[in-house]
């Protein structure tokens, strides 16, 4: 009698172990995607928009897609890219998803792919943190806390020094 119970217990343990290892073999997109160097652009209080940038490395065997992002900082959160318009100007465009090929690092960076925050609810203070959730194609998701960073203005875009200078001239 005692032996039978032991045998039963053993087979139940074996069953659990089998199902657990099956679950592990099926890695979710969120498990496969490593996020590095993520940050959100600091913007002056008057700005209605900002963006998040980061490096997404797919360490898994298959291609994954970033389908959407969520955050409390703005009314809308969209996945965007920059394209060169017919007028030769950079234009932002919404994309349905961001492809994350296996074994590759996909970089979200200024002038390229980014997570766009539209209609900010509060100013983004430098050194504060922004919670951003990334949603992948298989329903898995990744919760991030990204620092807000001041961006170095692009060359020729920084008119603030000019204005200071002219004020001194008066
Ligand atoms: Cu954008």
Short mmCIF file of C-alpha atoms and ligand atoms in Angstrom, two decimals:
data_model
loop_
_atom_site.label_atom_id
_atom_site.label_comp_id
_atom_site.label_asym_id
_atom_site.label_seq_id
_atom_site.Cartn_x
_atom_site.Cartn_y
_atom_site.Cartn_z
CA UNK A 1 0.00 0.00 0.00
CA UNK A 2 2.72 2.43 1.02
CA UNK A 3 4.70 1.55 -2.08
CA UNK A 4 1.75 2.30 -4.37
CA UNK A 5 1.34 5.76 -2.88
CA UNK A 6 5.01 6.41 -3.45
CA UNK A 7 4.75 5.28 -7.03
CA UNK A 8 1.72 7.51 -7.56
CA UNK A 9 3.43 10.53 -6.00
CA UNK A 10 6.46 9.98 -8.17
CA UNK A 11 4.48 9.83 -11.39
CA UNK A 12 2.62 13.02 -10.45
CA UNK A 13 5.92 14.81 -9.81
CA UNK A 14 7.21 13.55 -13.14
CA UNK A 15 4.08 14.88 -14.85
CA UNK A 16 4.48 18.33 -13.30
CA UNK A 17 8.15 18.41 -14.21
CA UNK A 18 7.32 17.59 -17.83
CA UNK A 19 4.70 20.31 -18.17
CA UNK A 20 7.01 22.84 -16.52
CA UNK A 21 9.84 22.18 -18.94
CA UNK A 22 7.42 22.40 -21.88
CA UNK A 23 6.36 25.85 -20.67
CA UNK A 24 10.00 26.95 -20.41
CA UNK A 25 10.83 25.83 -23.94
CA UNK A 26 8.13 28.16 -25.30
CA UNK A 27 9.84 31.48 -24.60
CA UNK A 28 7.62 34.55 -24.82
CA UNK A 29 8.57 37.61 -26.84
CA UNK A 30 9.01 39.57 -23.62
CA UNK A 31 11.49 36.94 -22.40
CA UNK A 32 13.41 37.08 -25.68
CA UNK A 33 13.65 40.86 -25.96
CA UNK A 34 16.32 42.63 -23.93
CA UNK A 35 15.92 46.38 -23.54
CA UNK A 36 18.99 48.59 -23.05
CA UNK A 37 19.83 52.31 -22.91
CA UNK A 38 16.19 53.38 -22.79
CA UNK A 39 15.29 57.01 -22.11
CA UNK A 40 12.60 59.60 -22.70
CA UNK A 41 13.31 63.02 -24.20
CA UNK A 42 12.93 65.86 -21.70
CA UNK A 43 10.75 68.62 -23.13
CA UNK A 44 9.77 72.12 -22.01
CA UNK A 45 6.33 72.40 -20.35
CA UNK A 46 4.81 73.93 -23.52
CA UNK A 47 5.62 70.88 -25.65
CA UNK A 48 2.64 68.56 -26.21
CA UNK A 49 4.79 65.65 -27.38
CA UNK A 50 7.90 63.67 -26.52
CA UNK A 51 9.44 60.34 -27.45
CA UNK A 52 11.21 57.35 -25.94
CA UNK A 53 14.27 55.68 -27.43
CA UNK A 54 15.95 52.37 -26.61
CA UNK A 55 17.80 49.36 -27.97
CA UNK A 56 15.74 46.18 -28.37
CA UNK A 57 17.77 42.99 -28.72
CA UNK A 58 15.99 39.81 -29.73
CA UNK A 59 17.92 36.96 -28.09
CA UNK A 60 15.33 34.37 -29.17
CA UNK A 61 15.15 32.00 -32.13
CA UNK A 62 12.26 33.65 -33.95
CA UNK A 63 11.28 37.10 -35.17
CA UNK A 64 9.14 39.13 -32.79
CA UNK A 65 7.17 42.31 -33.22
CA UNK A 66 6.63 45.24 -30.91
CA UNK A 67 2.93 45.90 -31.43
CA UNK A 68 2.20 48.82 -29.13
CA UNK A 69 3.34 50.78 -26.11
CA UNK A 70 1.42 52.19 -23.16
CA UNK A 71 2.15 54.93 -20.67
CA UNK A 72 0.35 57.26 -18.28
CA UNK A 73 2.42 60.30 -19.33
CA UNK A 74 0.34 61.12 -22.39
CA UNK A 75 -3.12 60.74 -23.84
CA UNK A 76 -1.83 58.74 -26.80
CA UNK A 77 1.21 56.48 -27.24
CA UNK A 78 2.15 55.47 -30.78
CA UNK A 79 4.96 53.65 -32.55
CA UNK A 80 6.56 56.02 -35.08
CA UNK A 81 9.27 56.13 -37.68
CA UNK A 82 10.90 58.96 -39.58
CA UNK A 83 10.85 58.95 -43.36
CA UNK A 84 12.20 61.37 -45.90
CA UNK A 85 9.21 63.14 -47.46
CA UNK A 86 8.94 64.27 -51.07
CA UNK A 87 9.89 67.78 -50.02
CA UNK A 88 13.15 66.46 -48.60
CA UNK A 89 11.99 67.06 -45.04
CA UNK A 90 11.91 64.43 -42.34
CA UNK A 91 8.39 63.34 -41.56
CA UNK A 92 7.08 61.24 -38.72
CA UNK A 93 4.80 58.40 -39.56
CA UNK A 94 2.86 55.97 -37.39
CA UNK A 95 3.79 52.31 -37.88
CA UNK A 96 1.61 49.31 -37.06
CA UNK A 97 4.50 47.38 -35.54
CA UNK A 98 8.26 47.32 -35.17
CA UNK A 99 9.98 44.18 -36.47
CA UNK A 100 12.51 42.60 -34.11
CA UNK A 101 14.48 39.99 -36.12
CA UNK A 102 16.07 37.11 -34.19
CA UNK A 103 19.60 37.77 -33.02
CA UNK A 104 19.49 41.44 -33.95
CA UNK A 105 19.42 44.71 -32.06
CA UNK A 106 16.80 47.15 -33.28
CA UNK A 107 17.54 50.69 -32.20
CA UNK A 108 14.86 53.26 -31.49
CA UNK A 109 16.73 56.53 -31.86
CA UNK A 110 16.24 60.22 -32.72
CA UNK A 111 15.57 60.55 -36.45
CA UNK A 112 14.38 56.93 -36.67
CA UNK A 113 12.00 54.59 -34.92
CA UNK A 114 10.60 55.84 -31.62
CA UNK A 115 7.80 55.51 -29.11
CA UNK A 116 5.78 58.74 -29.47
CA UNK A 117 3.94 60.38 -26.59
CA UNK A 118 1.14 62.66 -27.80
CA UNK A 119 -0.70 65.17 -25.59
CA UNK A 120 1.53 64.98 -22.53
CA UNK A 121 -0.38 65.22 -19.26
CA UNK A 122 2.55 66.71 -17.31
CA UNK A 123 5.91 68.29 -18.19
CA UNK A 124 8.70 65.70 -18.39
CA UNK A 125 11.23 66.81 -15.81
CA UNK A 126 14.84 65.70 -16.39
CA UNK A 127 15.95 62.96 -13.94
CA UNK A 128 12.38 61.78 -13.36
CA UNK A 129 11.24 58.30 -14.41
CA UNK A 130 8.55 57.36 -16.93
CA UNK A 131 6.75 54.00 -16.84
CA UNK A 132 6.38 52.52 -20.32
CA UNK A 133 4.87 49.13 -21.14
CA UNK A 134 5.88 47.36 -24.34
CA UNK A 135 3.34 44.93 -25.83
CA UNK A 136 4.53 42.14 -28.12
CA UNK A 137 2.81 40.09 -30.82
CA UNK A 138 2.19 37.05 -28.62
CA UNK A 139 0.42 39.07 -25.93
CA UNK A 140 3.43 39.18 -23.62
CA UNK A 141 4.61 42.54 -22.37
CA UNK A 142 7.53 44.23 -20.69
CA UNK A 143 7.27 46.96 -18.07
CA UNK A 144 10.02 49.59 -18.24
CA UNK A 145 10.95 52.55 -16.10
CA UNK A 146 12.86 54.98 -18.32
CA UNK A 147 14.81 58.04 -17.18
CA UNK A 148 13.95 61.44 -18.66
CA UNK A 149 17.02 62.95 -20.29
CA UNK A 150 17.83 66.31 -21.80
CA UNK A 151 18.83 65.93 -25.43
CA UNK A 152 21.75 67.75 -26.95
CA UNK A 153 20.17 70.04 -29.57
CA UNK A 154 20.96 69.22 -33.18
CA UNK A 155 23.46 71.49 -34.88
CA UNK A 156 21.78 74.56 -36.34
CA UNK A 157 18.64 73.91 -34.32
CA UNK A 158 19.81 75.66 -31.18
CA UNK A 159 18.72 79.30 -31.47
CA UNK A 160 18.81 79.94 -27.74
CA UNK A 161 22.43 81.08 -27.75
CA UNK A 162 21.68 83.49 -30.59
CA UNK A 163 18.86 85.03 -28.60
CA UNK A 164 21.06 85.40 -25.52
CA UNK A 165 23.73 87.03 -27.65
CA UNK A 166 21.42 89.59 -29.19
CA UNK A 167 20.12 90.48 -25.77
CA UNK A 168 23.65 91.24 -24.63
CA UNK A 169 24.16 93.45 -27.68
CA UNK A 170 21.35 95.84 -26.71
CU1 LIG B 1 6.85 60.64 -33.64
#
